[in-house]
Amino acid sequence: MSKLDIEQFACLTDNYAVLIHDEEAGVTASIDAPDAEAILKRLEAKGWKLTHLLVTHHHNDHTGGNLALKQATGCKVIGPAGEAERIPGLDEAVKEGDVVPFGNFEIKVLDTPGHTIGHIAYWIPDARVAFVGDTLFAMGAGRIFEGNAEIMWTSLKKLMELPPNTEIYCGHEYTVANARFALTIDPENLALQNRAKEVDQLRDLGKPTLPTRIDRELETNPFLRPHVTAIRARLGMPYEPDWKVFAEIRERKNKA
Ligand code: ZN
Ligand code: FE
């Protein structure tokens, strides 16, 4: 199996930029373009030439660097068909079921609407990695700006069904605040208690808490656990469908 190099670094206030690189094939992609200058600097330091820009959604903290990156590198801009007209410099619109060839790898596109209506994620099965933008976070989930709770829940369920050992790269470092909120919903969860301490320590050392993994999220992320009896009992929603319990957790986080 070919090797995929992954370079994640913080930029803007709390965004992450991620570069992926297949050395053998000589291709490099940026996941989103939060900060063109920071990304170009990192590309130069690594000696990588940007060939692809994979956009998850139209928000400015994910597309603000599109045109500058395209102009500086000639990279191909790939992004969500569902909001194609809002993606600066878009060359190729993609949607669920599409496969983007990337060196020795295939990148599968997943529709994950809810945060924005066209939001997509990129999954590379052979590298056991997925880039989920602002849909799923460590112990959290994206705000619902353009969809509704039922749509967002369907997107999260799709990510929950990825292989459990899939590494998940997210758009933001929101983990410490997410952990604090998660403990109000699922306080008896030992795995969550331990993880909350662990991410505090990581941040105290200035280290990223990401990537995460699907199995860790299934254990500790309250947004992915609306079926859990203890959580339902705490919310007083024993018999509601999962998506409604999810909606209530999302509501509470909005007010937290
Ligand atoms: Zn966003
Ligand atoms: Fe964002």
Short mmCIF file of C-alpha atoms and ligand atoms in Angstrom, two decimals:
data_model
loop_
_atom_site.label_atom_id
_atom_site.label_comp_id
_atom_site.label_asym_id
_atom_site.label_seq_id
_atom_site.Cartn_x
_atom_site.Cartn_y
_atom_site.Cartn_z
CA MET A 1 0.00 0.00 0.00
CA SER A 2 1.27 3.46 -0.84
CA LYS A 3 1.97 5.90 1.91
CA LEU A 4 -0.02 9.09 2.40
CA ASP A 5 1.80 11.87 4.29
CA ILE A 6 -0.51 14.14 6.28
CA GLU A 7 0.49 17.56 7.61
CA GLN A 8 -1.94 19.36 9.93
CA PHE A 9 -1.29 22.82 11.33
CA ALA A 10 -3.23 25.55 13.12
CA CYS A 11 -4.11 28.83 11.39
CA LEU A 12 -6.48 31.80 11.72
CA THR A 13 -8.11 31.79 15.18
CA ASP A 14 -8.91 28.11 15.65
CA ASN A 15 -8.91 26.57 12.14
CA TYR A 16 -6.78 23.69 10.97
CA ALA A 17 -5.13 23.49 7.58
CA VAL A 18 -4.34 19.97 6.36
CA LEU A 19 -2.06 18.95 3.50
CA ILE A 20 -1.98 15.41 2.14
CA HIS A 21 0.86 14.19 -0.03
CA ASP A 22 1.61 11.08 -2.06
CA GLU A 23 5.37 11.20 -2.51
CA GLU A 24 5.54 8.42 -5.09
CA ALA A 25 2.95 10.06 -7.33
CA GLY A 26 4.10 13.63 -6.63
CA VAL A 27 0.66 14.98 -5.77
CA THR A 28 -0.37 17.21 -2.86
CA ALA A 29 -3.81 18.38 -1.79
CA SER A 30 -4.92 21.00 0.69
CA ILE A 31 -8.13 20.32 2.57
CA ASP A 32 -9.84 23.71 2.45
CA ALA A 33 -7.99 27.01 2.22
CA PRO A 34 -8.31 28.85 5.54
CA ASP A 35 -5.09 30.83 5.07
CA ALA A 36 -3.26 30.84 1.71
CA GLU A 37 -0.09 32.42 3.09
CA ALA A 38 0.31 29.86 5.87
CA ILE A 39 -0.41 27.00 3.45
CA LEU A 40 2.07 28.24 0.83
CA LYS A 41 4.72 28.61 3.52
CA ARG A 42 4.19 25.06 4.72
CA LEU A 43 4.23 23.70 1.16
CA GLU A 44 7.57 25.38 0.59
CA ALA A 45 8.98 24.03 3.85
CA LYS A 46 7.94 20.50 2.89
CA GLY A 47 9.04 20.86 -0.74
CA TRP A 48 5.58 19.88 -1.95
CA LYS A 49 3.77 21.30 -4.99
CA LEU A 50 0.04 21.83 -4.53
CA THR A 51 -1.95 19.96 -7.18
CA HIS A 52 -5.44 19.75 -5.62
CA LEU A 53 -7.59 21.87 -3.33
CA LEU A 54 -10.43 19.89 -1.75
CA VAL A 55 -13.12 22.21 -0.41
CA THR A 56 -15.63 20.99 2.21
CA HIS A 57 -18.00 24.00 2.26
CA HIS A 58 -18.34 27.62 1.27
CA HIS A 59 -17.66 29.43 4.56
CA ASN A 60 -14.95 32.03 4.27
CA ASP A 61 -12.69 30.40 6.87
CA HIS A 62 -12.53 27.39 4.51
CA THR A 63 -12.41 29.12 1.10
CA GLY A 64 -10.79 32.50 1.81
CA GLY A 65 -7.48 31.30 0.33
CA ASN A 66 -8.90 29.53 -2.74
CA LEU A 67 -8.03 32.12 -5.37
CA ALA A 68 -4.59 32.93 -3.96
CA LEU A 69 -3.67 29.22 -3.79
CA LYS A 70 -4.96 28.60 -7.30
CA GLN A 71 -3.06 31.57 -8.66
CA ALA A 72 0.18 30.68 -6.89
CA THR A 73 0.19 26.95 -7.70
CA GLY A 74 -2.24 26.25 -10.54
CA CYS A 75 -3.95 23.65 -8.34
CA LYS A 76 -7.29 22.19 -9.35
CA VAL A 77 -10.12 23.38 -7.09
CA ILE A 78 -12.60 20.62 -6.25
CA GLY A 79 -15.68 21.34 -4.14
CA PRO A 80 -19.31 20.66 -3.30
CA ALA A 81 -21.80 20.53 -6.18
CA GLY A 82 -24.55 21.52 -3.74
CA GLU A 83 -23.08 24.99 -3.27
CA ALA A 84 -20.85 25.23 -6.36
CA GLU A 85 -21.68 28.87 -7.09
CA ARG A 86 -20.40 29.87 -3.65
CA ILE A 87 -16.94 28.23 -4.02
CA PRO A 88 -14.36 30.72 -5.40
CA GLY A 89 -12.28 29.32 -8.28
CA LEU A 90 -14.15 26.01 -8.46
CA ASP A 91 -12.96 23.75 -11.33
CA GLU A 92 -14.80 20.52 -10.52
CA ALA A 93 -18.06 20.11 -8.59
CA VAL A 94 -18.41 16.77 -6.76
CA LYS A 95 -21.11 14.98 -4.77
CA GLU A 96 -21.87 11.70 -2.99
CA GLY A 97 -20.64 8.72 -4.99
CA ASP A 98 -17.97 10.65 -6.88
CA VAL A 99 -14.38 9.49 -6.62
CA VAL A 100 -11.46 11.90 -6.96
CA PRO A 101 -8.28 10.18 -8.20
CA PHE A 102 -5.28 11.29 -6.15
CA GLY A 103 -1.97 9.61 -7.02
CA ASN A 104 -2.17 6.02 -5.78
CA PHE A 105 -5.33 6.78 -3.79
CA GLU A 106 -9.02 7.20 -4.41
CA ILE A 107 -10.82 9.94 -2.52
CA LYS A 108 -14.50 9.22 -1.98
CA VAL A 109 -16.95 12.08 -1.65
CA LEU A 110 -19.68 11.94 1.02
CA ASP A 111 -22.58 14.40 1.15
CA THR A 112 -22.76 15.68 4.74
CA PRO A 113 -25.28 18.57 4.66
CA GLY A 114 -26.48 20.44 7.74
CA HIS A 115 -23.75 22.92 8.67
CA THR A 116 -24.17 24.21 5.12
CA ILE A 117 -26.59 22.69 2.65
CA GLY A 118 -23.92 21.44 0.23
CA HIS A 119 -21.26 20.42 2.78
CA ILE A 120 -19.18 17.39 1.73
CA ALA A 121 -16.55 15.20 3.39
CA TYR A 122 -13.63 13.41 1.75
CA TRP A 123 -12.86 9.81 2.67
CA ILE A 124 -9.73 7.87 1.64
CA PRO A 125 -10.49 4.24 2.57
CA ASP A 126 -6.99 2.94 1.73
CA ALA A 127 -5.41 5.49 4.08
CA ARG A 128 -8.13 5.00 6.76
CA VAL A 129 -8.67 8.75 6.95
CA ALA A 130 -11.53 11.20 6.42
CA PHE A 131 -11.70 14.99 6.28
CA VAL A 132 -15.03 16.15 7.64
CA GLY A 133 -14.79 19.96 7.67
CA ASP A 134 -17.34 21.45 10.07
CA THR A 135 -19.70 18.45 10.27
CA LEU A 136 -18.11 16.44 13.08
CA PHE A 137 -15.67 17.65 15.74
CA ALA A 138 -13.88 15.93 18.59
CA MET A 139 -16.70 15.46 21.14
CA GLY A 140 -18.79 17.92 19.12
CA ALA A 141 -20.76 18.54 15.94
CA GLY A 142 -21.07 21.50 13.61
CA ARG A 143 -23.62 24.24 14.07
CA ILE A 144 -26.65 23.85 11.85
CA PHE A 145 -26.71 26.97 9.68
CA GLU A 146 -28.44 25.85 6.48
CA GLY A 147 -29.97 22.45 7.13
CA ASN A 148 -32.08 21.20 10.01
CA ALA A 149 -31.43 18.75 12.84
CA GLU A 150 -32.79 15.77 10.92
CA ILE A 151 -30.55 16.47 7.93
CA MET A 152 -27.50 16.97 10.17
CA TRP A 153 -28.24 13.76 12.06
CA THR A 154 -28.36 11.82 8.78
CA SER A 155 -24.93 13.24 7.88
CA LEU A 156 -23.46 12.31 11.26
CA LYS A 157 -24.89 8.79 11.01
CA LYS A 158 -23.10 8.39 7.68
CA LEU A 159 -19.78 9.30 9.34
CA MET A 160 -20.55 6.96 12.28
CA GLU A 161 -20.71 4.09 9.81
CA LEU A 162 -17.16 4.61 8.52
CA PRO A 163 -14.72 1.91 9.70
CA PRO A 164 -14.10 2.51 13.44
CA ASN A 165 -10.35 2.95 12.95
CA THR A 166 -10.83 5.83 10.47
CA GLU A 167 -8.83 8.90 11.52
CA ILE A 168 -10.94 12.05 11.40
CA TYR A 169 -9.54 15.48 10.57
CA CYS A 170 -11.83 18.41 11.44
CA GLY A 171 -11.95 22.09 10.52
CA HIS A 172 -11.45 23.52 14.00
CA GLU A 173 -9.81 23.08 17.39
CA TYR A 174 -12.97 23.31 19.51
CA THR A 175 -12.19 20.26 21.61
CA VAL A 176 -11.76 21.66 25.13
CA ALA A 177 -15.05 23.59 25.02
CA ASN A 178 -16.76 20.57 23.45
CA ALA A 179 -15.51 18.30 26.24
CA ARG A 180 -16.81 20.67 28.91
CA PHE A 181 -20.25 20.69 27.29
CA ALA A 182 -20.20 16.93 26.65
CA LEU A 183 -19.76 16.32 30.38
CA THR A 184 -23.03 18.16 31.07
CA ILE A 185 -24.88 15.69 28.79
CA ASP A 186 -23.03 12.45 29.60
CA PRO A 187 -21.38 13.03 33.02
CA GLU A 188 -21.16 9.36 34.06
CA ASN A 189 -19.23 8.35 30.93
CA LEU A 190 -15.79 7.28 32.16
CA ALA A 191 -14.21 7.35 28.70
CA LEU A 192 -15.43 10.93 28.31
CA GLN A 193 -14.15 11.95 31.75
CA ASN A 194 -10.70 10.58 30.90
CA ARG A 195 -10.63 12.14 27.49
CA ALA A 196 -11.62 15.55 28.85
CA LYS A 197 -8.55 15.46 31.12
CA GLU A 198 -6.37 14.28 28.26
CA VAL A 199 -7.38 17.10 25.91
CA ASP A 200 -6.85 19.71 28.67
CA GLN A 201 -3.30 18.44 29.03
CA LEU A 202 -2.70 18.49 25.27
CA ARG A 203 -3.90 22.08 24.99
CA ASP A 204 -1.85 23.15 28.00
CA LEU A 205 1.17 21.88 26.07
CA GLY A 206 0.01 23.73 22.95
CA LYS A 207 -0.60 20.47 21.08
CA PRO A 208 -3.52 19.69 18.75
CA THR A 209 -6.26 17.34 19.99
CA LEU A 210 -6.91 16.22 16.41
CA PRO A 211 -7.14 14.06 14.46
CA THR A 212 -9.65 11.97 16.31
CA ARG A 213 -11.00 8.54 15.36
CA ILE A 214 -14.49 7.22 14.72
CA ASP A 215 -14.28 4.69 17.58
CA ARG A 216 -13.24 7.39 20.08
CA GLU A 217 -16.10 9.62 18.95
CA LEU A 218 -18.63 6.81 19.26
CA GLU A 219 -17.49 6.38 22.87
CA THR A 220 -17.26 10.00 23.96
CA ASN A 221 -19.18 12.33 21.62
CA PRO A 222 -22.69 12.99 23.02
CA PHE A 223 -23.94 14.12 19.59
CA LEU A 224 -23.29 10.57 18.32
CA ARG A 225 -24.92 8.96 21.38
CA PRO A 226 -28.62 9.96 21.33
CA HIS A 227 -29.53 6.25 21.64
CA VAL A 228 -27.80 5.92 25.04
CA THR A 229 -30.27 5.29 27.87
CA ALA A 230 -28.45 7.44 30.45
CA ILE A 231 -28.37 10.44 28.07
CA ARG A 232 -32.06 10.03 27.18
CA ALA A 233 -32.95 9.81 30.87
CA ARG A 234 -30.97 12.97 31.66
CA LEU A 235 -32.76 14.85 28.86
CA GLY A 236 -36.17 13.43 29.83
CA MET A 237 -36.62 11.99 26.33
CA PRO A 238 -36.84 8.21 26.80
CA TYR A 239 -38.92 7.42 23.72
CA GLU A 240 -38.09 10.12 21.17
CA PRO A 241 -36.37 9.18 17.89
CA ASP A 242 -32.58 9.58 17.86
CA TRP A 243 -32.67 12.67 15.66
CA LYS A 244 -34.89 14.52 18.15
CA VAL A 245 -32.56 13.68 21.03
CA PHE A 246 -29.68 14.87 18.84
CA ALA A 247 -31.62 18.09 18.11
CA GLU A 248 -32.08 18.72 21.84
CA ILE A 249 -28.35 18.23 22.49
CA ARG A 250 -27.55 20.63 19.63
CA GLU A 251 -30.03 23.19 21.07
CA ARG A 252 -28.42 22.99 24.48
CA LYS A 253 -24.97 23.45 23.00
CA ASN A 254 -26.20 26.55 21.14
CA LYS A 255 -27.22 28.05 24.48
CA ALA A 256 -24.20 26.83 26.46
ZN ZN B 1 -18.08 26.42 8.54
FE FE B 2 -15.34 26.66 9.87
#
